[in-house]
Each structure stands twice: as C-alpha cells, then as structure tokens.
Coordinates of C-alpha atoms and ligand atoms in Angstrom, one line a residue:
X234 CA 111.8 96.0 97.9
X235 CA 109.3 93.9 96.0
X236 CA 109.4 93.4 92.4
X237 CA 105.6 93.1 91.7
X238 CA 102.8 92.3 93.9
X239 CA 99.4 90.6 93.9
X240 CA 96.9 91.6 96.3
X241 CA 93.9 89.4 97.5
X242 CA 90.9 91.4 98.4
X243 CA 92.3 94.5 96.8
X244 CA 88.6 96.0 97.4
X245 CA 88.6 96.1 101.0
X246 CA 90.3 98.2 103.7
X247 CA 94.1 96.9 103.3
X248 CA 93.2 96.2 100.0
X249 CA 92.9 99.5 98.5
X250 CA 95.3 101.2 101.1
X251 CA 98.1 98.4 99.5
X252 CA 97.3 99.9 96.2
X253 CA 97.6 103.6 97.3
X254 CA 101.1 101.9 98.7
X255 CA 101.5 100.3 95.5
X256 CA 101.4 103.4 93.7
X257 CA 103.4 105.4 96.1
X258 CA 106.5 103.0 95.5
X259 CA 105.6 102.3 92.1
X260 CA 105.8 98.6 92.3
X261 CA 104.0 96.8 89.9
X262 CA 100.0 95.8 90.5
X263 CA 100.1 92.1 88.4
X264 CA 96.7 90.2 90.1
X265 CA 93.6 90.9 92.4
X266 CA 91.2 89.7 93.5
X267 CA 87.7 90.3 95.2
X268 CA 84.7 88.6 96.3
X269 CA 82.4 90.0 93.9
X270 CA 82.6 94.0 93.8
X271 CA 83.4 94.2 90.1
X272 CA 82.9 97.8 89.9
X273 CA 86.0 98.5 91.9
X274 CA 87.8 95.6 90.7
X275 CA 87.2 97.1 86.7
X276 CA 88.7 100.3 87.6
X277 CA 91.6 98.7 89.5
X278 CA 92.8 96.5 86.9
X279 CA 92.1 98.8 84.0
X280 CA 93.9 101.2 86.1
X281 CA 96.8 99.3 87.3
X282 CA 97.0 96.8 84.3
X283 CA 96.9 93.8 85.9
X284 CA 97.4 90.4 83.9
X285 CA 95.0 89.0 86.3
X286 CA 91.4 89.5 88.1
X287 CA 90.0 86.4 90.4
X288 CA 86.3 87.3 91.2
X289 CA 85.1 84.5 94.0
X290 CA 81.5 85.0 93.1
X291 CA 81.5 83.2 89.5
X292 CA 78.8 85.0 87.9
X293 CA 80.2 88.4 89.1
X294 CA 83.5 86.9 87.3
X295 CA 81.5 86.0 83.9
X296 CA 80.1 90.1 84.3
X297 CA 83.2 91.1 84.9
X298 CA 84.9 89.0 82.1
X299 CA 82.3 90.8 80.0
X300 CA 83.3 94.2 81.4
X301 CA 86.9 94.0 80.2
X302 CA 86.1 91.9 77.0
X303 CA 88.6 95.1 75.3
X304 CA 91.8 94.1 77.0
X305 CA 94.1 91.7 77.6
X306 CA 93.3 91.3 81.3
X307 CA 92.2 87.9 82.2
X308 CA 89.5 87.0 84.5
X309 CA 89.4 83.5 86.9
X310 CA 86.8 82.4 89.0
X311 CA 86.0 81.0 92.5
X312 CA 88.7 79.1 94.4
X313 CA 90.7 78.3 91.4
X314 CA 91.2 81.9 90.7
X315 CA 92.0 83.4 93.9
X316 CA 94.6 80.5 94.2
X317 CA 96.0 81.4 90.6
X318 CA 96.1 85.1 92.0
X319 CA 98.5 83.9 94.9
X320 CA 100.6 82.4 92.6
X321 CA 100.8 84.5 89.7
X322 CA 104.3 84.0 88.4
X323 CA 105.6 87.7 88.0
X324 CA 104.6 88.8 91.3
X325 CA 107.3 87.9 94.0
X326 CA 105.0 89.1 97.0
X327 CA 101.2 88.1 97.9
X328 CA 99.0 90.6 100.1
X329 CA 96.7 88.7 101.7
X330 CA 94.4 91.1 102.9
X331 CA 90.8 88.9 102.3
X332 CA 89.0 88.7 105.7
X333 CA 88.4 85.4 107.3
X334 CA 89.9 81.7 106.6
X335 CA 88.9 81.5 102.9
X336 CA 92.7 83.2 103.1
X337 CA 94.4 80.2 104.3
X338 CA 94.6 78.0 100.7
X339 CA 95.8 80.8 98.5
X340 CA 98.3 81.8 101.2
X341 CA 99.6 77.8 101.3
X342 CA 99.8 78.2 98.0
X343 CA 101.6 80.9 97.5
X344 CA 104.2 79.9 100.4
X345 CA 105.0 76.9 98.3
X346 CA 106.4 79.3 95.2
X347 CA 108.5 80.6 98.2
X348 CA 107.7 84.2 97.7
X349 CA 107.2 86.6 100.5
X350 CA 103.7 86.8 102.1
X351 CA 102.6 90.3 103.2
X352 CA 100.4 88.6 106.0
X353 CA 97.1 90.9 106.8
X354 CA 95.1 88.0 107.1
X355 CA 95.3 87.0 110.6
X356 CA 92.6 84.2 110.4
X357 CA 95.1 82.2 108.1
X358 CA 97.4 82.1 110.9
X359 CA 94.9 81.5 113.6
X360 CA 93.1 78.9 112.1
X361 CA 96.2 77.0 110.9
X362 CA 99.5 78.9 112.3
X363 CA 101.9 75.7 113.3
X364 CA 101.1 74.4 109.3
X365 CA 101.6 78.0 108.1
X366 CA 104.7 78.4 109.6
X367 CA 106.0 74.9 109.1
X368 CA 105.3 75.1 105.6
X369 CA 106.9 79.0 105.0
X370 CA 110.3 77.5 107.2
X371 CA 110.1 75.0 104.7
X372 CA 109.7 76.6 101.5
X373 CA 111.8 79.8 102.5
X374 CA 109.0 82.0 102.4
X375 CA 109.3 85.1 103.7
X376 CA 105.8 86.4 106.2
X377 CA 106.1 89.5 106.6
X378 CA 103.1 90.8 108.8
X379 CA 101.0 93.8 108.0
X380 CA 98.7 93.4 111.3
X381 CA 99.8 96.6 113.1
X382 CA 101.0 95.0 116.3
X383 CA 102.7 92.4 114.7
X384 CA 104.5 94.9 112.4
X385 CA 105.3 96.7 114.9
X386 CA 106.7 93.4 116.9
X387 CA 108.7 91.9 114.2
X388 CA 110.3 95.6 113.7
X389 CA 111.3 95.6 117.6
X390 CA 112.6 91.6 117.2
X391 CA 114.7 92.1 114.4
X392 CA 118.6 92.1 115.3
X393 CA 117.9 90.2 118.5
X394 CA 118.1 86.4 119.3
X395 CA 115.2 85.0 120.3
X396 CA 116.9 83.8 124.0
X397 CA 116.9 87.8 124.9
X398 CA 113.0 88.1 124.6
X399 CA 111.2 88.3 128.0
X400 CA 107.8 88.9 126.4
X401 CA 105.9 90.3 124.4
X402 CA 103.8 93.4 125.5
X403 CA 100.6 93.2 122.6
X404 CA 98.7 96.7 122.8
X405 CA 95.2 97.6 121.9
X406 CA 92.8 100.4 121.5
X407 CA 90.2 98.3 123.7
X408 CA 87.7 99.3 120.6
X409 CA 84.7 101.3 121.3
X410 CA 83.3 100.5 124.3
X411 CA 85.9 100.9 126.5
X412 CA 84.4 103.1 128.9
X413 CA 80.3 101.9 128.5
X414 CA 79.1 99.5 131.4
X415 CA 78.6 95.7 130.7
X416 CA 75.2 96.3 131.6
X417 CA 74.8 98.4 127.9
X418 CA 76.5 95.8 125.6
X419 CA 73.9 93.8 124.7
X420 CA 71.7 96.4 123.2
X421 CA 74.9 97.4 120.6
X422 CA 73.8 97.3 116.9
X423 CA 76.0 96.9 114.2
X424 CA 76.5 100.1 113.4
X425 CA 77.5 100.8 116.3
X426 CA 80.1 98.1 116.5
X427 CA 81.5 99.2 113.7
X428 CA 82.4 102.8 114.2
X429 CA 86.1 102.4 115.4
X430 CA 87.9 105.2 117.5
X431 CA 91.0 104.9 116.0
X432 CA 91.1 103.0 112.7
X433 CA 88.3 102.7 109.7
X434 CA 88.2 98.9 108.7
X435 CA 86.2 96.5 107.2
X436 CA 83.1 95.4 109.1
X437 CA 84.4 91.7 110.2
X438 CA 87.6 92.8 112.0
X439 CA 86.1 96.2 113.1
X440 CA 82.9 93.8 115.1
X441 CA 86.0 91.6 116.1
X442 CA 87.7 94.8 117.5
X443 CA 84.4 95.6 119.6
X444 CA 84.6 91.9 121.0
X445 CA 88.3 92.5 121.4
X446 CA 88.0 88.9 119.8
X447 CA 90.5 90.7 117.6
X448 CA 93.0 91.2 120.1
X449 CA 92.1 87.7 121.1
X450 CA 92.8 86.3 117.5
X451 CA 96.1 88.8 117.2
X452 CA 97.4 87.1 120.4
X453 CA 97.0 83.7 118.7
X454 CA 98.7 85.1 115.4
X455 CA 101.4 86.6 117.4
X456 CA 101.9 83.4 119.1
X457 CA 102.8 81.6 115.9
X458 CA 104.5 84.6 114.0
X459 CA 107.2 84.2 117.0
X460 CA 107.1 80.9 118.4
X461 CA 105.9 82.1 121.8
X462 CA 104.7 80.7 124.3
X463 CA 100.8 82.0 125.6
X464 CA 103.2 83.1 129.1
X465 CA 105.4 85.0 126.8
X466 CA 102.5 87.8 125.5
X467 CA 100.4 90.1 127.4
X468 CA 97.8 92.0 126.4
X469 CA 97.9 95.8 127.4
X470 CA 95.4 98.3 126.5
X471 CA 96.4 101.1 125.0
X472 CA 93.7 103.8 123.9
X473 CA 95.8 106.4 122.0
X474 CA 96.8 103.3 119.3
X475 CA 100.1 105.2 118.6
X476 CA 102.6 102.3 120.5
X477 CA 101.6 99.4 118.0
X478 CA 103.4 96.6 120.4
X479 CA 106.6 96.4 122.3
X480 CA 108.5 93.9 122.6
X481 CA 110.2 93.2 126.5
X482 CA 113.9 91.8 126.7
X483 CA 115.4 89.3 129.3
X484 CA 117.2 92.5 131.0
X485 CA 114.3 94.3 131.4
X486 CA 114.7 96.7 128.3
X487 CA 111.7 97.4 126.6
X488 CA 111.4 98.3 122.6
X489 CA 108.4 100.1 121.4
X490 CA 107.0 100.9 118.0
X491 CA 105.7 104.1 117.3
X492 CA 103.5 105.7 114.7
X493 CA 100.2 107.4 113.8
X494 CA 97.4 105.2 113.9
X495 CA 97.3 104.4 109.8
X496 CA 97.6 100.9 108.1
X497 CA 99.5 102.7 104.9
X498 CA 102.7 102.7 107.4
X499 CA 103.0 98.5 107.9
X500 CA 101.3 97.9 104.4
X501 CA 104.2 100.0 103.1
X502 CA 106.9 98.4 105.1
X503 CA 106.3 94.9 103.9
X504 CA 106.5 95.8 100.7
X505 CA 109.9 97.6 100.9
X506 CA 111.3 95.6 103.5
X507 CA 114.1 95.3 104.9
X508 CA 114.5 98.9 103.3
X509 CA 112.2 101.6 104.1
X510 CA 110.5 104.2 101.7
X511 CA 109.1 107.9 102.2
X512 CA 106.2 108.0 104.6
X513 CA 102.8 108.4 102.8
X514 CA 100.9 109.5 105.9
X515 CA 101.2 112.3 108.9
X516 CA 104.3 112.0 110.9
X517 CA 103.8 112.0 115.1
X518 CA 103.5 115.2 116.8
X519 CA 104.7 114.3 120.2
X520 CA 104.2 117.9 121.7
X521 CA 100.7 117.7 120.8
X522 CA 100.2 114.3 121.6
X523 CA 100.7 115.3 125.3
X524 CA 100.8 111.8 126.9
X525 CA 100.2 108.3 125.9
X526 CA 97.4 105.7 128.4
X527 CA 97.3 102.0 129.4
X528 CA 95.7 100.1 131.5
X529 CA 95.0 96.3 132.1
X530 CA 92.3 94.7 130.0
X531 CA 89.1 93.6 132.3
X532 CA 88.9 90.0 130.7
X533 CA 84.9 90.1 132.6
X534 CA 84.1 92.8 130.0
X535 CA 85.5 91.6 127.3
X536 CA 85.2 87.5 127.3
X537 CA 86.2 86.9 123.9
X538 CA 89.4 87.7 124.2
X539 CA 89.4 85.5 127.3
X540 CA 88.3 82.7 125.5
X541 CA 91.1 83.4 122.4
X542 CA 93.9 83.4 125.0
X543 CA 92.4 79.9 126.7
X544 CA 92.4 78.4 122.8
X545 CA 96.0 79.6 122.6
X546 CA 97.0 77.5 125.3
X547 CA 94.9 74.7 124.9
X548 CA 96.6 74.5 121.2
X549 CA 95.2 72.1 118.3
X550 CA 92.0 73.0 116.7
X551 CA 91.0 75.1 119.6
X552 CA 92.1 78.0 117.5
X553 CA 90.5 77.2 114.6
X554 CA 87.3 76.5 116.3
X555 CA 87.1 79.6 117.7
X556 CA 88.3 81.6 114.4
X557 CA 85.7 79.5 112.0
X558 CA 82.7 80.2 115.3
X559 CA 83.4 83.8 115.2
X560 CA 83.5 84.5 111.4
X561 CA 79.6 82.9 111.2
X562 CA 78.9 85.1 114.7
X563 CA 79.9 88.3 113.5
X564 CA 78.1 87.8 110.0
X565 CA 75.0 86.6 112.3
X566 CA 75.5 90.0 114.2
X567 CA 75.5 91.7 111.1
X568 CA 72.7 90.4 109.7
X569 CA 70.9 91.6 113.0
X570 CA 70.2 87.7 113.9
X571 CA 71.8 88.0 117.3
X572 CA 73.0 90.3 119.8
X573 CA 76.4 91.8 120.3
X574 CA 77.2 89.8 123.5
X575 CA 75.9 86.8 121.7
X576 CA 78.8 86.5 119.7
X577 CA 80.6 85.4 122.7
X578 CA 78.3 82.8 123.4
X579 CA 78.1 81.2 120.1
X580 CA 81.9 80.6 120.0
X581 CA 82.0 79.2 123.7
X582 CA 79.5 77.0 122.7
X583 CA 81.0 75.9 119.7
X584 CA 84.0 74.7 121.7
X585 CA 82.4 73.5 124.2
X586 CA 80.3 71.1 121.4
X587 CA 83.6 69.6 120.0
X588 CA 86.1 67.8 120.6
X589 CA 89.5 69.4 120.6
X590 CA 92.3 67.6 118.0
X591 CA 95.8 68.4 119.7
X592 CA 98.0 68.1 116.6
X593 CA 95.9 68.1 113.4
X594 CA 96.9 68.1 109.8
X595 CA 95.5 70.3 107.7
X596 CA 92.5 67.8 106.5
X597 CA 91.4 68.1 110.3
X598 CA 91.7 71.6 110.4
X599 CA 89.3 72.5 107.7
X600 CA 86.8 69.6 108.9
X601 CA 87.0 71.4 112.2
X602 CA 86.0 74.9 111.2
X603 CA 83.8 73.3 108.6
X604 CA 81.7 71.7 111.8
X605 CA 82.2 74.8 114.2
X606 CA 80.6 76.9 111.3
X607 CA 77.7 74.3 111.1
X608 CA 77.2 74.0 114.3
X609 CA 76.8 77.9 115.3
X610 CA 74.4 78.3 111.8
X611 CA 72.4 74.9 113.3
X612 CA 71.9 76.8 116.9
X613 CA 72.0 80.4 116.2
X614 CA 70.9 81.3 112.8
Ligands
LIG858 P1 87.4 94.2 104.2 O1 86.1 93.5 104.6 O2 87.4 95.6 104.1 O3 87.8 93.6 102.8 C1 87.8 92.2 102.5 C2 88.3 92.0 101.1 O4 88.4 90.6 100.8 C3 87.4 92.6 100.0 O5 88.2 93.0 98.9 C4 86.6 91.4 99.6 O6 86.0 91.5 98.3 C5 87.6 90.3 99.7 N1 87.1 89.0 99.8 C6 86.3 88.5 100.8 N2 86.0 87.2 100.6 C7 86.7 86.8 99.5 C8 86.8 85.6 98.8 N3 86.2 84.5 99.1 N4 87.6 85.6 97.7 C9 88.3 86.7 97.3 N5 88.2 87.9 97.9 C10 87.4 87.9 99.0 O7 88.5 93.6 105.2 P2 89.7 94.4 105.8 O8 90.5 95.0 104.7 O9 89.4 95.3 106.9 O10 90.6 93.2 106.4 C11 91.2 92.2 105.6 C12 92.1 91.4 106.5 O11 93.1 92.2 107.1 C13 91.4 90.7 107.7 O12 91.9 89.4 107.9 C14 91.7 91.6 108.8 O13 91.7 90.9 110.1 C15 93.1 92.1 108.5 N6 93.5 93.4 109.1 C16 92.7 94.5 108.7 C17 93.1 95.7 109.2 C18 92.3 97.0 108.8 O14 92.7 98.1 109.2 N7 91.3 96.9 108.0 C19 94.1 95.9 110.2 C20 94.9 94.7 110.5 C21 94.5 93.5 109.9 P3 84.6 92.2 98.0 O15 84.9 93.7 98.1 O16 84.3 91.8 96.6 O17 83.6 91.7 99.0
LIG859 MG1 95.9 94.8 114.6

C-alpha cells in the first residue's frame, strides 16, 4: 500500500472517487490539484490537509491563495504547480486523473522521482506511450493503471510471462448509442452524449465514450501498457460492463476480470497494490445478473475507433495526432460548434493534413499535437 498520495484533478470524476478511496484506506491526501474549481479544491485541502494546492488557472490560484490565507496550505500556479504537485516529496504515488495531455509533463515528472503512477490519464500514454514507458522502465517507476480495462488486464497478466499471452480481449459498453441507427447520429447534442449507460464521468471521456474514440484511445494505451502488438488486442463489445477485459493465453485459456461497473474498485487497487483492501462498493450478484452479452463492434458505426486502431499501427505521432485532434473536437462539440459525427471528421482530417513522424522525441511530440490542435481550431472552430 501507498504511503501518501497526490492526486491531479482531484475535482473531477476519478478525482474525487480517489479521495472517497483515500479516505476509505486512510492514506494520507498531501497535494491536488484542479483547473480552476477553487470551491471544491478549499474544502478538499482544508479537509484533507494537504501541504499543497496547484490551481492551473492563476488568478483562480491567487483567489484561492486568498481563500486559505489562515493555514499553512500552500497554493502554486499554472504548469509550475501542477508539476510541483506530481512531485511533492512525501507523497510516494501520483493519481493522474486530469483529462487530456496537459497530463503528460507532470506524469514525466513524477516518473523521474521513481514513485508509482496511478495512471487514469490515458491521453498521457496515447499521446506519448513509447517515452512514457521508456522513461518509467528507466527510472523504476511503477504505472499502475486505473483505466477499468486496463486494471482489469494487468490483474489477469500478473504471474504470467509475457510468451503465454495470445491476446488481449479489450471489452466495452459500446456507449449510448449502441442500438440507434447511423442515420440518427448526427442530430446527438451534448447532453445527450454525455449521459452514459453504465458509468457517470466527466464530459471529455464520456463524448469520447459515445465516439467509442475512447475505446479507440484505450486500445492505444493498452498497446503501450503491455508492449503489444495492434494483432495482439481486439476489441469486444460488452454491454453489461461487468467483465472489464480478459486477457487470452497461448493455450487457449482465457482470464477475465469481474466486477460491478464502479471506478472506486481500480482506483482502490492501485493504491493498495499488490495487496487488496475491503471493497467500498456493491459486490456482483450473479443470480440476478442473469447473463452477460457481446458482440463484435461495427467499426462503420463507430469510425473513430477505426481510425484509433489504424494510428496504433501506423505508430509515431499518429497517436498523438489523433489524441491532441480529438480533445479540441470534443470541446468544439461541447461548445455546440459542430456535430457529433463531426468529431470524426475533424480528427481524420487532421491526420490526413500532417505528416506522420515515425519515431519522435518528445520535442516532436508536443509540436505535433500543438499543430493537430491548430489545425482542427483553423478549420472547424
Ligand atoms: P473530469 O473532467 O471529471 O475531471 C478532470 C479533472 O482535471 C478536474 O479536476 C479538472 O479541474 C482537472 N484539470 C483539467 N485540466 C487541468 C489542468 N490544466 N491542470 C490541472 N487540473 C486540470 O475527468 P474524469 O475524472 O472523467 O477523467 C480524468 C481522466 O481519467 C481522463 O483522462 C479520463 O480519460 C480518465 N478516466 C476516467 C474515467 C471515469 O470514470 N471518469 C474512467 C477511466 C479513465 P477543474 O475541476 O478545476 O476543471
Ligand atoms: Mg475505460
């Protein structure tokens, strides 16, 4: 288990449920940090007494320094801070659980202290997963994934050499719209988008989950958690969400993980891992249950996660084009500036625009989500 913990974009969806875990194990809360809700970040740290608050926004972190002018809690600002939140030296575990690849420095940087990463942040890994993992091989750094699936995957791999694994069998929900025609998916508004069957999340990945970009982005994260190849993973739909992923051995043996559909359960588990503490949530009730579904995704429905699977192979900054097109899509979509099956179309386009780097350094990396981000705000916005 983890001595102390500090948990980047502790106001969101993983963020608060990492607290409730927090709390339930009583590990020690010593930074957060937010965008700019300081009204939720005050309580938090006056509530877990944390040495540390970053606020991104830096005049919601001169209000906020203001706030809690009658404690000893400090407050940072913008990158600097959420960086010094990573890194805070009596935490031995980061949860990164910001959306999107502002995640990716602070997770770096808290890889080279060598502690262990609670990895909800997929982005980080799909924007710059052969760095990432380079750099946490490197440094000893423990990742430890949160993502359901890949939970769920690295439970399933653990005592077995990598020569026994077949494949990985990656299972999704297939998000809301599952059953509508394609003919009815352009007219989906964002509150429509967001309204998830089987999981409440924040509004980025639940529009991603809607795409099934997310599944598309989860097979590119799963790709580098486990040094797959794209051959080695396939994508089955699952609509129940109570088998998280399975993993497939050479013999043909196939090892599932189950569990009720609640992010409290792989939050928890990489905080006490290897050990395991009391369950916080419902436990399965197979009886009632009745019977678990899958079927094959239909990759004409749902092109995003065509187009994710196609960067996966095609490697480089494919992966981070895509990641860095979709963030500035979905916001778009949420800002009502373009349709839901839009979003597809402004990430295809953004690959199509640029030119693919096959084994960049991290300088490339950011230029290229830098330009794929310009270039869908330049044609879409
Ligand atoms: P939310 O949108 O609910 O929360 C995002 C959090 O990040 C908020 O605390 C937000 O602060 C903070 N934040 C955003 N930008 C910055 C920034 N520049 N600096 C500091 N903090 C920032 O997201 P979720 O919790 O749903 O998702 C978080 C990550 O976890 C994503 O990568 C997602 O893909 C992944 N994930 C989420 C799951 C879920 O069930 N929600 C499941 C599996 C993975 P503020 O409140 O101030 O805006
Ligand atoms: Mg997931």
């Amino acid at each position: 288990m983890v001595n102390g913990i500090s948990i980047l974009g502790s106001t969101g969806s993983i963020g608060r449920q990492t607290v409730a875990a927090a709390k339930h194990l009583g590990v020690p809360v010593k930074a957060i940090s937010v965008q700019s809700n300081i009204e939720l970040a005050e309580r938090q740290a006056r509530e877990l007494n944390t040495e540390l608050v970053a606020v991104y926004d830096e005049d919601a972190a001169k209000a906020l320094r203001r706030r809690l002018c009658d404690t000893n809690i400090r407050v940072a600002g913008g990158e600097a801070g959420l960086i010094e939140a990573a890194v805070i030296p009596s935490a031995d575990c980061v949860v990164t659980a910001v959306s999107g690849a502002v995640g990716l420095k602070p997770t770096l940087a808290a890889i080279d202290t060598g502690r262990r990463i609670a990895l909800a942040n997929k982005e980080t890994l799909v924007c710059a997963g052969t760095i990432v993992m380079a750099r946490a091989a490197e440094k000893g750094a423990e990742i430890v994934p949160v993502d359901s699936e890949h939970s769920a995957i690295f439970q399933c791999l653990t005592g077995r050499e990598r020569t026994e694994l077949y494949r990985i069998l990656l299972t999704g929900s297939g998000g809301p719209f599952r059953g509508k025609p394609v003919s009815e998916l352009r007219d989906i508004t964002p509150a429509q988008a967001v309204k998830h069957p089987n999981w409440s999340m924040g509004a980025k990945i639940s529009v991603d989950s809607a795409t099934m970009m997310n599944k598309g982005l989860e097979f590119i994260e799963a790709m580098y958690l486990f040094a797959c190849t794209p051959d080695e993973i396939q994508v089955i739909i699952h609509p129940e969400s109570i088998i998280h992923s399975m993993v497939e051995l050479v013999d043909g043996t196939v090892i599932a993980q189950l569990g009720v559909p609640d992010m409290g359960l792989p939050i928890q588990l990489a905080l006490t891992w290897p050990e395991r503490g009391p369950s916080m949530s419902e436990r399965l009730d197979f009886a009632a249950l009745g019977k678990l579904t899958f079927e094959a995704p239909d990759l004409a429905k749902v092109p995003c996660l065509g187009l994710a699977m196609d960067c996966a192979r095609r490697g480089g900054t494919a992966t981070a084009i895509l990641n860095a097109a979709n963030e500035v899509a979905v916001a778009l979509f949420l800002q009502e500036k373009i349709g839901f099956t839009q979003i597809y179309d402004c990430v295809s386009k953004a690959l199509d625009s640029m030119e693919i780097c096959s084994d960049p350094n991290l300088e490339e990396i950011l230029d290229a989500d830098r330009r794929a981000r310009n270039f869908v705000r330049e044609h879409f916005d």
